[in-house]
Amino acid sequence: MTTHSDRITPLCTQIAHFHHTRTPFRIYHGTTNSTRHSGFTPANSLSTAHLSHVLAVNPATKTIQVEPNVPMDALLTATLAHNLVPLVVMEFPGITAGGGFSGTSGESSSFRHGFFDATVTQIELILGNGEIRTASRTENAELFHAAASAFGTIGVITMLEIQCRDAKPFVELTYLPAQTIPDAMQIFHEKTHDPDVDYLDGIVFAKDHVVVCAGKLSDGPPPHQQQPHIQHFTRPQDPWFYLHAQRSGGMPPPAEPTTDLIPLPDYLFRYDRGAFWTGRYAYNYFLTPFNRITRYLLDYFMHTRVMYHALHASGHANQYIIQDVAVPYSTADEFLTWLDNPTNFGAYPIWLCPLKVSGGKSTSNPEIISRGKPSPGQDNDPYLLNFGLWAPSLYRGPAFINQNRRLEQKVRALGGKKWLYACAYYTESEFWDIYDKRRYDALREKYHASYLGDLYQKVRVDLDPPKTDQGLGWAPWLGQLAWGIWPVSGLYGVYRAWRGGDYLLKRK
C-alpha cells in the first residue's frame, strides 16, 4: 500500500520538470462540479486524481486530515465514525475537499462558520518549483490565504486539515414561509442570532413565496416519546427536497410551522437528487412526465455525479444560466426584483444562503487579492446573501453572453460578488479591476507559479470565439448539423453518463 509521501513524490518531480522547461500545466482531478469548459489534455495536465485518501482523524482536536480528492460523502463517513461532522459540508457528495478550498464553497452552516476554506486549519501544497510547503493561519500565513480560492494557480494542494464539531444523528428542520424577501430577511436575522440554529438557507419559489429552512442538530426525541416520522431524502422513493420544502412551507402559512426530523447525512446531501431542481429541466428536455414514478425509475441519472457527467458530455452548459452570486442583505430585495424580469433571469426556484464574510482574514473569492470588500448591510451585519441561479436561458450565442454579463454587472453595482466555479464573462480589464493583479502576480512570482496560467485565463469565457464552420469537410459539417437536432446532444450526454469513465481529459 502506498503512503501519502509515495503518492506526492512523483508529483514534485513532474512539477519541477514543468518549472525547468517553463511548461504551463493544469491540475486534473478526474471529476468536477464546475460548469466551465475543460481544456485538459495529457500533455498539459498534472493528475492528482489518486490523492483521494483520508489520512487521519484526531478526536482530541476535532480535526481530520485528508488528501484533496476526498469527496464530501467520504469525508462525512470518516468523521461520523468518530462522532464528528465538518463545520461546513457542501451539498453535493462529489464536491471534493480540495475543490471546496480552492474554489470558494459555502453551505447552510456558512452563516455560522463562513466558507469552507475558513474551516481549513492547515494545508500542504507543492509550489511551482516542486518544493513542498505546509501553511496555516499562523505558519506561512500569506501562502495559506493566497492558495484559498485561487483555483490551483498558486500551487498544488496535497493535504488539508479540516475543523470539525461534535455530531448528532439528526437535524431538526423547520420550514418558515415568507411572502416577501424583506420578510425572509427578518427570519434570517432572527435565526442567525439564535445560538441553537446550526443550519440556515432558503428557497424562493415565486416573488411572493419564500421558504426559509432553519435546522439544528438533534439527538432525536426523548426515549419515552412515540417514535416520530423520520424524513429521508437520499433514497429513490424519497421526495426531492425542494418539492418537499415547497409543500411544507406553503402559502398561506400554517398555524404552526412544519418541522422534520432528518438523518444528518440525508440533510447534508438533501439537494443531491435532482441537483437542487435542475434535474427537472432534463425531464422537460426529453418530454418526460415529472412525477414520483418517473423520479423513482430515473433516480440513477438524477444524482449530481451523473448529471455533471451528462452536462459536460452534451455541451448543454452553454444553454443554461448557472451562477452563484451574493449581494449585501440591504440590496437583496432590489436584486430579486431585477431577477424577476424575464430578460434578466425570470426563473424560479432560486436558492438563498446567508454567508458570513467577516473577520478580515476571509480568503473567499479570492479575498487575498480583492480590491475591496462588499458594502455591508444597512445594520452592518457581516453577511452576504447568496443567490443560486440555475435555469435554462431564453438566449443563445451573443445574447446569452450579454445576459450573463448583465448579471455580473448588476451584482457588482450592488456591492456583491460572484463565485468563479462557474463561467466568468468579464473582460480581462473588468476582471482585474475587481481583483488586484499586481499583488496576485507578485504572490505567484514569490511562490514560483508565474509561468502557470493565471486566474482570469482559467475561469474566463472566450467572448469572441473563433468560427469553426469554415473549411470543414462534409463529414464534420454533417456531424455539427446533427448535433443541433433535438435530442441528439442530450441523448449523447445520457449515454456518456450511463457508460461512465473519463469525461474531462481529452484524447490526443
Short mmCIF file of C-alpha atoms in Angstrom, two decimals:
data_model
loop_
_atom_site.label_atom_id
_atom_site.label_comp_id
_atom_site.label_asym_id
_atom_site.label_seq_id
_atom_site.Cartn_x
_atom_site.Cartn_y
_atom_site.Cartn_z
CA MET A 1 0.00 0.00 0.00
CA THR A 2 1.36 3.39 -0.94
CA THR A 3 1.84 6.16 1.61
CA HIS A 4 0.93 9.81 1.23
CA SER A 5 4.61 10.57 0.62
CA ASP A 6 4.74 7.89 -2.09
CA ARG A 7 1.78 9.48 -3.84
CA ILE A 8 3.09 13.05 -3.88
CA THR A 9 6.79 12.45 -4.60
CA PRO A 10 6.22 11.81 -8.36
CA LEU A 11 4.12 14.99 -8.48
CA CYS A 12 7.02 17.00 -7.08
CA THR A 13 9.30 15.57 -9.77
CA GLN A 14 6.79 16.32 -12.54
CA ILE A 15 6.18 19.87 -11.33
CA ALA A 16 9.92 20.50 -11.03
CA HIS A 17 10.25 19.37 -14.67
CA PHE A 18 7.44 21.70 -15.75
CA HIS A 19 9.21 24.50 -13.88
CA HIS A 20 12.55 23.76 -15.51
CA THR A 21 11.02 23.70 -19.00
CA ARG A 22 8.63 26.61 -18.23
CA THR A 23 5.72 24.44 -19.35
CA PRO A 24 2.29 25.69 -18.24
CA PHE A 25 0.07 22.95 -16.81
CA ARG A 26 -3.35 22.45 -15.28
CA ILE A 27 -4.36 20.28 -12.36
CA TYR A 28 -6.52 17.34 -13.38
CA HIS A 29 -8.79 15.94 -10.66
CA GLY A 30 -10.74 13.38 -12.67
CA THR A 31 -14.17 14.87 -11.90
CA THR A 32 -15.58 18.34 -11.43
CA ASN A 33 -18.56 20.24 -10.06
CA SER A 34 -17.73 23.21 -12.26
CA THR A 35 -19.57 24.01 -15.47
CA ARG A 36 -16.57 25.58 -17.18
CA HIS A 37 -15.33 24.04 -20.42
CA SER A 38 -12.44 21.65 -19.88
CA GLY A 39 -9.13 22.29 -21.66
CA PHE A 40 -7.31 19.25 -20.27
CA THR A 41 -5.05 17.14 -22.47
CA PRO A 42 -2.46 14.53 -21.42
CA ALA A 43 0.32 16.95 -22.36
CA ASN A 44 -0.77 19.90 -20.23
CA SER A 45 -2.16 18.16 -17.13
CA LEU A 46 -0.87 17.08 -13.75
CA SER A 47 -3.13 14.35 -12.39
CA THR A 48 -3.98 14.44 -8.70
CA ALA A 49 -6.93 12.05 -9.13
CA HIS A 50 -5.15 9.45 -6.96
CA LEU A 51 -4.94 11.83 -3.97
CA SER A 52 -8.23 10.57 -2.53
CA HIS A 53 -7.29 9.17 0.88
CA VAL A 54 -8.37 10.05 4.40
CA LEU A 55 -5.09 10.38 6.30
CA ALA A 56 -6.04 10.84 9.96
CA VAL A 57 -8.85 11.83 12.31
CA ASN A 58 -7.97 13.47 15.63
CA PRO A 59 -10.93 13.34 18.06
CA ALA A 60 -9.00 15.40 20.64
CA THR A 61 -8.55 18.41 18.34
CA LYS A 62 -11.70 17.60 16.33
CA THR A 63 -9.83 17.74 13.05
CA ILE A 64 -9.46 15.46 10.04
CA GLN A 65 -6.57 15.35 7.57
CA VAL A 66 -7.42 14.36 4.00
CA GLU A 67 -5.96 14.46 0.53
CA PRO A 68 -7.60 16.95 -1.83
CA ASN A 69 -9.68 14.50 -3.87
CA VAL A 70 -11.62 13.17 -0.89
CA PRO A 71 -15.30 13.89 -1.69
CA MET A 72 -17.82 15.18 0.81
CA ASP A 73 -19.57 11.83 1.31
CA ALA A 74 -16.28 10.07 2.15
CA LEU A 75 -15.27 12.99 4.38
CA LEU A 76 -18.55 12.75 6.28
CA THR A 77 -18.32 8.97 6.65
CA ALA A 78 -14.82 9.25 8.12
CA THR A 79 -15.79 11.93 10.64
CA LEU A 80 -19.08 10.32 11.69
CA ALA A 81 -17.11 7.21 12.66
CA HIS A 82 -15.67 9.42 15.43
CA ASN A 83 -18.98 11.19 16.14
CA LEU A 84 -17.74 14.34 14.40
CA VAL A 85 -19.05 16.39 11.49
CA PRO A 86 -17.11 19.03 9.48
CA LEU A 87 -18.21 22.59 10.22
CA VAL A 88 -19.18 23.10 6.56
CA VAL A 89 -20.22 20.23 4.29
CA MET A 90 -21.07 21.13 0.70
CA GLU A 91 -24.45 19.93 -0.54
CA PHE A 92 -23.22 17.61 -3.32
CA PRO A 93 -21.49 14.37 -2.26
CA GLY A 94 -18.95 14.57 -5.10
CA ILE A 95 -17.55 18.00 -4.25
CA THR A 96 -14.00 17.42 -3.01
CA ALA A 97 -12.21 18.94 -0.04
CA GLY A 98 -9.56 20.41 -2.35
CA GLY A 99 -12.22 21.81 -4.66
CA GLY A 100 -14.03 23.41 -1.75
CA PHE A 101 -10.84 25.06 -0.51
CA SER A 102 -9.52 26.16 -3.90
CA GLY A 103 -12.82 27.12 -5.49
CA THR A 104 -14.95 29.00 -2.91
CA SER A 105 -17.71 26.88 -1.40
CA GLY A 106 -20.35 27.52 1.21
CA GLU A 107 -23.46 25.83 2.52
CA SER A 108 -26.22 26.25 5.06
CA SER A 109 -23.80 26.30 8.01
CA SER A 110 -21.75 29.11 6.39
CA PHE A 111 -23.86 31.77 8.13
CA ARG A 112 -22.18 30.47 11.29
CA HIS A 113 -18.72 29.32 10.17
CA GLY A 114 -18.02 31.12 6.89
CA PHE A 115 -16.88 29.49 3.67
CA PHE A 116 -15.35 26.03 3.57
CA ASP A 117 -11.84 27.50 3.37
CA ALA A 118 -12.49 29.25 6.72
CA THR A 119 -12.80 25.78 8.34
CA VAL A 120 -9.45 24.55 6.96
CA THR A 121 -6.74 24.88 9.60
CA GLN A 122 -3.69 23.72 7.65
CA ILE A 123 -2.68 22.75 4.13
CA GLU A 124 0.23 21.03 2.43
CA LEU A 125 1.00 22.09 -1.12
CA ILE A 126 3.63 21.77 -3.82
CA LEU A 127 4.96 25.08 -5.07
CA GLY A 128 5.55 25.79 -8.73
CA ASN A 129 9.18 24.67 -8.46
CA GLY A 130 8.35 21.27 -6.93
CA GLU A 131 9.04 22.25 -3.32
CA ILE A 132 6.65 21.01 -0.59
CA ARG A 133 5.36 23.53 1.96
CA THR A 134 2.87 23.45 4.83
CA ALA A 135 0.86 26.55 5.63
CA SER A 136 -1.77 27.69 8.11
CA ARG A 137 -3.10 30.95 9.53
CA THR A 138 -0.02 31.14 11.77
CA GLU A 139 2.65 29.37 9.65
CA ASN A 140 3.28 30.73 6.14
CA ALA A 141 0.00 32.63 6.56
CA GLU A 142 0.43 34.62 3.35
CA LEU A 143 0.77 31.43 1.32
CA PHE A 144 -2.22 29.87 3.11
CA HIS A 145 -4.53 32.79 2.30
CA ALA A 146 -3.17 33.10 -1.24
CA ALA A 147 -3.91 29.44 -2.01
CA ALA A 148 -7.53 29.59 -0.83
CA SER A 149 -9.94 30.19 -3.72
CA ALA A 150 -7.01 30.54 -6.14
CA PHE A 151 -8.17 27.59 -8.29
CA GLY A 152 -4.78 25.92 -8.23
CA THR A 153 -2.91 28.89 -9.69
CA ILE A 154 -0.63 29.36 -6.64
CA GLY A 155 0.35 25.74 -6.01
CA VAL A 156 -0.92 22.16 -5.94
CA ILE A 157 -2.78 21.30 -2.74
CA THR A 158 -1.86 17.81 -1.48
CA MET A 159 -3.33 17.76 2.06
CA LEU A 160 -5.91 19.66 4.08
CA GLU A 161 -6.66 19.65 7.79
CA ILE A 162 -10.34 20.46 8.41
CA GLN A 163 -12.04 21.56 11.61
CA CYS A 164 -15.00 19.52 12.85
CA ARG A 165 -17.52 19.63 15.69
CA ASP A 166 -19.45 17.07 17.70
CA ALA A 167 -22.12 15.40 15.59
CA LYS A 168 -25.66 14.35 16.40
CA PRO A 169 -27.67 11.77 14.45
CA PHE A 170 -30.42 14.10 13.23
CA VAL A 171 -31.22 17.60 12.05
CA GLU A 172 -34.49 19.09 13.23
CA LEU A 173 -35.51 21.24 10.26
CA THR A 174 -38.30 23.84 10.37
CA TYR A 175 -39.84 25.34 7.21
CA LEU A 176 -40.76 29.02 7.66
CA PRO A 177 -42.78 30.64 4.83
CA ALA A 178 -42.47 34.32 3.93
CA GLN A 179 -44.32 36.43 1.35
CA THR A 180 -41.50 38.86 0.55
CA ILE A 181 -37.73 39.00 0.60
CA PRO A 182 -37.79 41.59 3.45
CA ASP A 183 -39.91 39.14 5.48
CA ALA A 184 -37.44 36.35 4.71
CA MET A 185 -34.51 38.60 5.64
CA GLN A 186 -36.13 39.25 9.01
CA ILE A 187 -36.30 35.49 9.60
CA PHE A 188 -32.65 35.13 8.54
CA HIS A 189 -31.70 37.86 11.05
CA GLU A 190 -33.61 36.20 13.88
CA LYS A 191 -32.26 32.72 13.21
CA THR A 192 -28.70 33.95 12.72
CA HIS A 193 -28.74 35.32 16.27
CA ASP A 194 -30.34 32.17 17.71
CA PRO A 195 -27.43 30.08 19.09
CA ASP A 196 -29.47 26.87 18.75
CA VAL A 197 -29.67 27.18 14.94
CA ASP A 198 -26.89 25.30 13.13
CA TYR A 199 -28.11 25.37 9.51
CA LEU A 200 -29.90 28.10 7.58
CA ASP A 201 -30.89 28.53 3.94
CA GLY A 202 -33.98 29.25 1.84
CA ILE A 203 -35.73 28.80 -1.48
CA VAL A 204 -37.60 31.45 -3.49
CA PHE A 205 -40.47 29.70 -5.28
CA ALA A 206 -42.04 32.95 -6.53
CA LYS A 207 -41.60 36.65 -5.80
CA ASP A 208 -44.33 36.31 -3.14
CA HIS A 209 -43.35 32.86 -1.78
CA VAL A 210 -40.09 32.23 0.06
CA VAL A 211 -39.38 29.31 2.39
CA VAL A 212 -36.62 29.70 4.98
CA CYS A 213 -35.23 26.38 6.28
CA ALA A 214 -33.75 26.56 9.77
CA GLY A 215 -32.14 23.46 11.29
CA LYS A 216 -30.48 22.38 14.48
CA LEU A 217 -28.56 19.23 15.33
CA SER A 218 -30.66 16.83 17.36
CA ASP A 219 -30.33 13.57 19.26
CA GLY A 220 -33.90 12.74 18.28
CA PRO A 221 -36.96 12.55 20.52
CA PRO A 222 -36.70 11.54 24.18
CA PRO A 223 -36.95 7.75 24.66
CA HIS A 224 -40.40 7.93 26.30
CA GLN A 225 -41.96 9.71 23.34
CA GLN A 226 -43.64 7.92 20.45
CA GLN A 227 -41.23 7.27 17.58
CA PRO A 228 -41.70 10.18 15.15
CA HIS A 229 -41.66 10.04 11.39
CA ILE A 230 -38.09 10.22 10.06
CA GLN A 231 -37.87 12.14 6.78
CA HIS A 232 -35.29 10.85 4.27
CA PHE A 233 -34.13 12.48 1.01
CA THR A 234 -31.42 10.19 -0.39
CA ARG A 235 -33.38 7.05 -1.39
CA PRO A 236 -35.10 6.62 -4.80
CA GLN A 237 -38.54 6.53 -3.16
CA ASP A 238 -37.92 9.73 -1.17
CA PRO A 239 -39.17 13.15 -2.28
CA TRP A 240 -36.80 15.65 -3.84
CA PHE A 241 -36.01 18.16 -1.13
CA TYR A 242 -37.15 21.30 -2.91
CA LEU A 243 -40.59 19.82 -3.64
CA HIS A 244 -40.94 18.74 -0.02
CA ALA A 245 -39.89 22.21 1.20
CA GLN A 246 -42.40 23.84 -1.14
CA ARG A 247 -45.24 21.75 0.31
CA SER A 248 -44.05 22.09 3.90
CA GLY A 249 -43.71 25.87 3.70
CA GLY A 250 -46.79 26.50 1.58
CA MET A 251 -48.85 29.66 1.49
CA PRO A 252 -50.89 30.75 3.34
CA PRO A 253 -48.66 29.90 6.30
CA PRO A 254 -49.86 27.05 8.54
CA ALA A 255 -50.83 27.85 12.13
CA GLU A 256 -47.64 26.10 13.29
CA PRO A 257 -44.50 25.76 11.12
CA THR A 258 -43.80 22.27 9.81
CA THR A 259 -40.76 20.54 11.33
CA ASP A 260 -38.99 17.38 10.11
CA LEU A 261 -36.54 15.07 11.83
CA ILE A 262 -33.92 14.21 9.20
CA PRO A 263 -30.89 11.88 9.48
CA LEU A 264 -27.76 14.05 9.34
CA PRO A 265 -26.36 12.64 6.03
CA ASP A 266 -29.80 12.99 4.40
CA TYR A 267 -29.93 16.62 5.44
CA LEU A 268 -26.40 17.48 4.36
CA PHE A 269 -26.90 15.89 0.90
CA ARG A 270 -30.60 16.80 0.56
CA TYR A 271 -30.02 18.61 -2.73
CA ASP A 272 -28.06 15.80 -4.43
CA ARG A 273 -31.05 14.11 -6.05
CA GLY A 274 -32.12 16.46 -8.81
CA ALA A 275 -29.18 18.82 -8.23
CA PHE A 276 -31.44 21.21 -6.32
CA TRP A 277 -34.17 21.39 -9.01
CA THR A 278 -32.17 21.46 -12.24
CA GLY A 279 -32.92 17.78 -12.86
CA ARG A 280 -36.47 18.82 -13.66
CA TYR A 281 -35.19 20.61 -16.75
CA ALA A 282 -33.92 17.25 -18.07
CA TYR A 283 -37.48 15.89 -17.83
CA ASN A 284 -38.70 18.92 -19.78
CA TYR A 285 -35.97 18.49 -22.42
CA PHE A 286 -36.85 14.83 -23.03
CA LEU A 287 -40.62 15.48 -22.84
CA THR A 288 -40.85 13.05 -19.91
CA PRO A 289 -43.60 13.25 -17.27
CA PHE A 290 -42.31 14.58 -13.97
CA ASN A 291 -43.88 12.60 -11.14
CA ARG A 292 -42.97 10.24 -8.30
CA ILE A 293 -42.90 7.20 -10.58
CA THR A 294 -40.55 8.70 -13.18
CA ARG A 295 -38.35 10.18 -10.48
CA TYR A 296 -38.07 6.70 -8.93
CA LEU A 297 -37.35 4.96 -12.25
CA LEU A 298 -34.76 7.51 -13.39
CA ASP A 299 -33.17 8.05 -10.00
CA TYR A 300 -29.71 6.86 -11.12
CA PHE A 301 -29.46 9.70 -13.65
CA MET A 302 -30.67 12.33 -11.19
CA HIS A 303 -27.69 12.37 -8.83
CA THR A 304 -25.18 15.17 -9.23
CA ARG A 305 -22.16 13.00 -10.08
CA VAL A 306 -24.04 11.57 -13.08
CA MET A 307 -25.70 14.87 -14.02
CA TYR A 308 -22.39 16.75 -14.21
CA HIS A 309 -21.02 13.98 -16.44
CA ALA A 310 -24.01 14.33 -18.79
CA LEU A 311 -23.81 18.14 -18.72
CA HIS A 312 -20.18 18.18 -19.87
CA ALA A 313 -20.67 15.47 -22.49
CA SER A 314 -23.76 17.09 -24.02
CA GLY A 315 -22.38 20.63 -24.13
CA HIS A 316 -25.62 21.99 -22.64
CA ALA A 317 -23.78 24.18 -20.12
CA ASN A 318 -23.81 26.99 -22.71
CA GLN A 319 -27.62 26.92 -22.78
CA TYR A 320 -28.16 27.42 -19.05
CA ILE A 321 -27.61 30.24 -16.61
CA ILE A 322 -25.56 28.51 -13.91
CA GLN A 323 -24.28 31.12 -11.49
CA ASP A 324 -23.87 31.66 -7.77
CA VAL A 325 -23.75 35.31 -6.78
CA ALA A 326 -24.11 37.14 -3.48
CA VAL A 327 -25.21 40.65 -2.55
CA PRO A 328 -25.38 42.55 0.75
CA TYR A 329 -28.54 41.99 2.78
CA SER A 330 -29.59 45.59 2.18
CA THR A 331 -29.80 45.08 -1.60
CA ALA A 332 -31.39 41.60 -1.66
CA ASP A 333 -34.92 42.87 -2.36
CA GLU A 334 -33.73 45.12 -5.20
CA PHE A 335 -31.76 42.23 -6.68
CA LEU A 336 -34.71 39.82 -6.63
CA THR A 337 -36.88 42.45 -8.34
CA TRP A 338 -34.21 42.74 -11.04
CA LEU A 339 -34.00 38.95 -11.40
CA ASP A 340 -37.79 38.67 -11.72
CA ASN A 341 -37.60 40.39 -15.13
CA PRO A 342 -37.51 37.60 -17.77
CA THR A 343 -34.89 39.45 -19.82
CA ASN A 344 -32.55 39.31 -16.82
CA PHE A 345 -33.39 35.86 -15.40
CA GLY A 346 -37.11 35.36 -14.73
CA ALA A 347 -36.87 31.77 -13.42
CA TYR A 348 -37.75 30.09 -10.14
CA PRO A 349 -36.84 28.45 -7.79
CA ILE A 350 -33.83 30.45 -6.57
CA TRP A 351 -31.61 29.27 -3.73
CA LEU A 352 -30.83 31.63 -0.83
CA CYS A 353 -27.90 31.04 1.52
CA PRO A 354 -26.63 33.58 4.08
CA LEU A 355 -22.83 33.71 4.18
CA LYS A 356 -20.59 35.04 6.91
CA VAL A 357 -17.72 37.02 5.40
CA SER A 358 -16.41 38.96 8.39
CA GLY A 359 -13.10 38.64 10.17
CA GLY A 360 -10.67 40.31 7.79
CA LYS A 361 -8.90 37.01 7.09
CA SER A 362 -11.53 35.53 4.81
CA THR A 363 -9.90 34.25 1.67
CA SER A 364 -13.06 33.75 -0.33
CA ASN A 365 -13.21 34.60 -3.99
CA PRO A 366 -10.20 35.29 -3.52
CA GLU A 367 -10.12 37.92 -0.76
CA ILE A 368 -6.33 37.95 -0.66
CA ILE A 369 -6.30 39.80 -3.99
CA SER A 370 -9.66 41.58 -3.78
CA ARG A 371 -9.51 45.33 -4.24
CA GLY A 372 -12.25 45.90 -1.71
CA LYS A 373 -14.93 44.29 0.37
CA PRO A 374 -18.64 44.36 -0.42
CA SER A 375 -20.77 47.09 1.10
CA PRO A 376 -22.20 45.98 4.44
CA GLY A 377 -25.92 45.75 5.04
CA GLN A 378 -27.82 48.68 6.50
CA ASP A 379 -27.42 47.24 10.00
CA ASN A 380 -23.74 46.47 9.38
CA ASP A 381 -24.25 42.72 9.68
CA PRO A 382 -21.17 40.99 8.24
CA TYR A 383 -23.17 38.87 5.82
CA LEU A 384 -23.90 38.43 2.16
CA LEU A 385 -26.95 36.63 0.80
CA ASN A 386 -26.08 34.06 -1.86
CA PHE A 387 -28.49 33.63 -4.78
CA GLY A 388 -28.20 30.29 -6.61
CA LEU A 389 -29.36 30.93 -10.19
CA TRP A 390 -29.69 27.76 -12.26
CA ALA A 391 -32.14 27.63 -15.17
CA PRO A 392 -32.34 27.38 -18.97
CA SER A 393 -31.69 30.65 -20.76
CA LEU A 394 -34.01 32.21 -23.31
CA TYR A 395 -30.97 33.24 -25.33
CA ARG A 396 -28.21 31.67 -27.41
CA GLY A 397 -24.89 32.94 -28.75
CA PRO A 398 -24.02 36.62 -28.16
CA ALA A 399 -27.39 37.27 -26.47
CA PHE A 400 -26.62 34.52 -23.94
CA ILE A 401 -23.21 36.08 -23.23
CA ASN A 402 -24.82 39.50 -22.80
CA GLN A 403 -27.35 38.10 -20.34
CA ASN A 404 -24.55 36.70 -18.17
CA ARG A 405 -22.61 39.95 -18.42
CA ARG A 406 -25.66 41.97 -17.30
CA LEU A 407 -25.91 39.69 -14.28
CA GLU A 408 -22.25 40.20 -13.41
CA GLN A 409 -22.56 43.96 -13.80
CA LYS A 410 -25.69 44.16 -11.64
CA VAL A 411 -24.09 42.13 -8.85
CA ARG A 412 -21.05 44.37 -8.89
CA ALA A 413 -23.19 47.52 -8.89
CA LEU A 414 -24.94 46.24 -5.76
CA GLY A 415 -21.63 45.67 -3.96
CA GLY A 416 -21.78 41.90 -4.32
CA LYS A 417 -19.61 39.04 -5.55
CA LYS A 418 -19.87 36.12 -7.92
CA TRP A 419 -18.23 32.75 -7.41
CA LEU A 420 -15.79 31.66 -10.06
CA TYR A 421 -16.60 27.93 -10.14
CA ALA A 422 -18.98 28.78 -12.98
CA CYS A 423 -18.28 30.62 -16.21
CA ALA A 424 -16.97 34.18 -15.90
CA TYR A 425 -17.91 36.60 -18.67
CA TYR A 426 -15.81 39.57 -17.57
CA THR A 427 -13.39 41.15 -19.98
CA GLU A 428 -9.81 40.96 -18.76
CA SER A 429 -9.78 44.62 -17.75
CA GLU A 430 -13.07 44.21 -15.85
CA PHE A 431 -11.77 41.17 -14.01
CA TRP A 432 -8.55 42.81 -12.90
CA ASP A 433 -10.44 45.91 -11.87
CA ILE A 434 -12.14 43.68 -9.29
CA TYR A 435 -9.01 41.75 -8.27
CA ASP A 436 -5.56 43.18 -7.61
CA LYS A 437 -3.41 41.83 -10.43
CA ARG A 438 -0.24 43.47 -9.16
CA ARG A 439 -0.49 41.72 -5.80
CA TYR A 440 -1.59 38.46 -7.39
CA ASP A 441 1.34 38.44 -9.83
CA ALA A 442 3.74 39.26 -7.00
CA LEU A 443 2.48 36.29 -4.99
CA ARG A 444 2.80 33.97 -7.99
CA GLU A 445 6.34 35.19 -8.64
CA LYS A 446 7.27 34.69 -4.98
CA TYR A 447 5.94 31.13 -4.94
CA HIS A 448 7.35 30.13 -8.37
CA ALA A 449 3.97 29.92 -10.12
CA SER A 450 4.21 32.86 -12.51
CA TYR A 451 4.61 30.64 -15.60
CA LEU A 452 1.27 28.95 -14.98
CA GLY A 453 -2.00 30.11 -16.48
CA ASP A 454 -3.42 32.86 -14.28
CA LEU A 455 -6.79 33.03 -12.56
CA TYR A 456 -8.51 35.01 -15.31
CA GLN A 457 -7.30 32.66 -18.02
CA LYS A 458 -8.62 29.72 -16.03
CA VAL A 459 -12.14 30.99 -15.29
CA ARG A 460 -12.94 33.19 -18.29
CA VAL A 461 -15.24 32.50 -21.19
CA ASP A 462 -13.98 33.38 -24.68
CA LEU A 463 -16.20 36.36 -25.53
CA ASP A 464 -15.22 36.22 -29.20
CA PRO A 465 -14.78 32.52 -30.07
CA PRO A 466 -13.31 31.73 -33.49
CA LYS A 467 -15.66 30.47 -36.16
CA THR A 468 -15.42 26.71 -36.60
CA ASP A 469 -17.67 26.18 -39.60
CA GLN A 470 -15.16 27.26 -42.26
CA GLY A 471 -13.00 24.75 -44.08
CA LEU A 472 -14.82 21.72 -42.73
CA GLY A 473 -15.29 18.64 -44.80
CA TRP A 474 -18.72 17.13 -45.37
CA ALA A 475 -18.48 14.63 -42.51
CA PRO A 476 -17.67 17.17 -39.76
CA TRP A 477 -20.27 19.58 -41.19
CA LEU A 478 -22.97 16.90 -41.11
CA GLY A 479 -21.90 15.99 -37.58
CA GLN A 480 -22.36 19.58 -36.40
CA LEU A 481 -25.72 19.74 -38.14
CA ALA A 482 -26.90 16.51 -36.43
CA TRP A 483 -25.64 17.73 -33.06
CA GLY A 484 -28.05 20.65 -33.25
CA ILE A 485 -31.08 18.43 -33.83
CA TRP A 486 -33.15 17.60 -30.75
CA PRO A 487 -32.47 15.40 -28.80
CA VAL A 488 -29.11 14.21 -30.21
CA SER A 489 -26.80 16.09 -27.83
CA GLY A 490 -28.96 15.27 -24.81
CA LEU A 491 -29.06 11.56 -25.64
CA TYR A 492 -25.30 11.54 -26.11
CA GLY A 493 -24.85 13.13 -22.69
CA VAL A 494 -27.10 10.48 -21.10
CA TYR A 495 -25.18 7.71 -22.89
CA ARG A 496 -21.82 9.01 -21.71
CA ALA A 497 -23.11 9.37 -18.15
CA TRP A 498 -24.50 5.83 -18.23
CA ARG A 499 -21.28 4.45 -19.70
CA GLY A 500 -19.13 6.24 -17.12
CA GLY A 501 -15.39 6.70 -17.49
CA ASP A 502 -13.39 9.89 -18.00
CA TYR A 503 -15.20 12.95 -19.27
CA LEU A 504 -12.66 15.74 -18.73
CA LEU A 505 -9.36 14.57 -20.20
CA LYS A 506 -9.30 14.94 -23.97
CA ARG A 507 -7.59 12.41 -26.17
CA LYS A 508 -4.58 13.44 -28.21
#
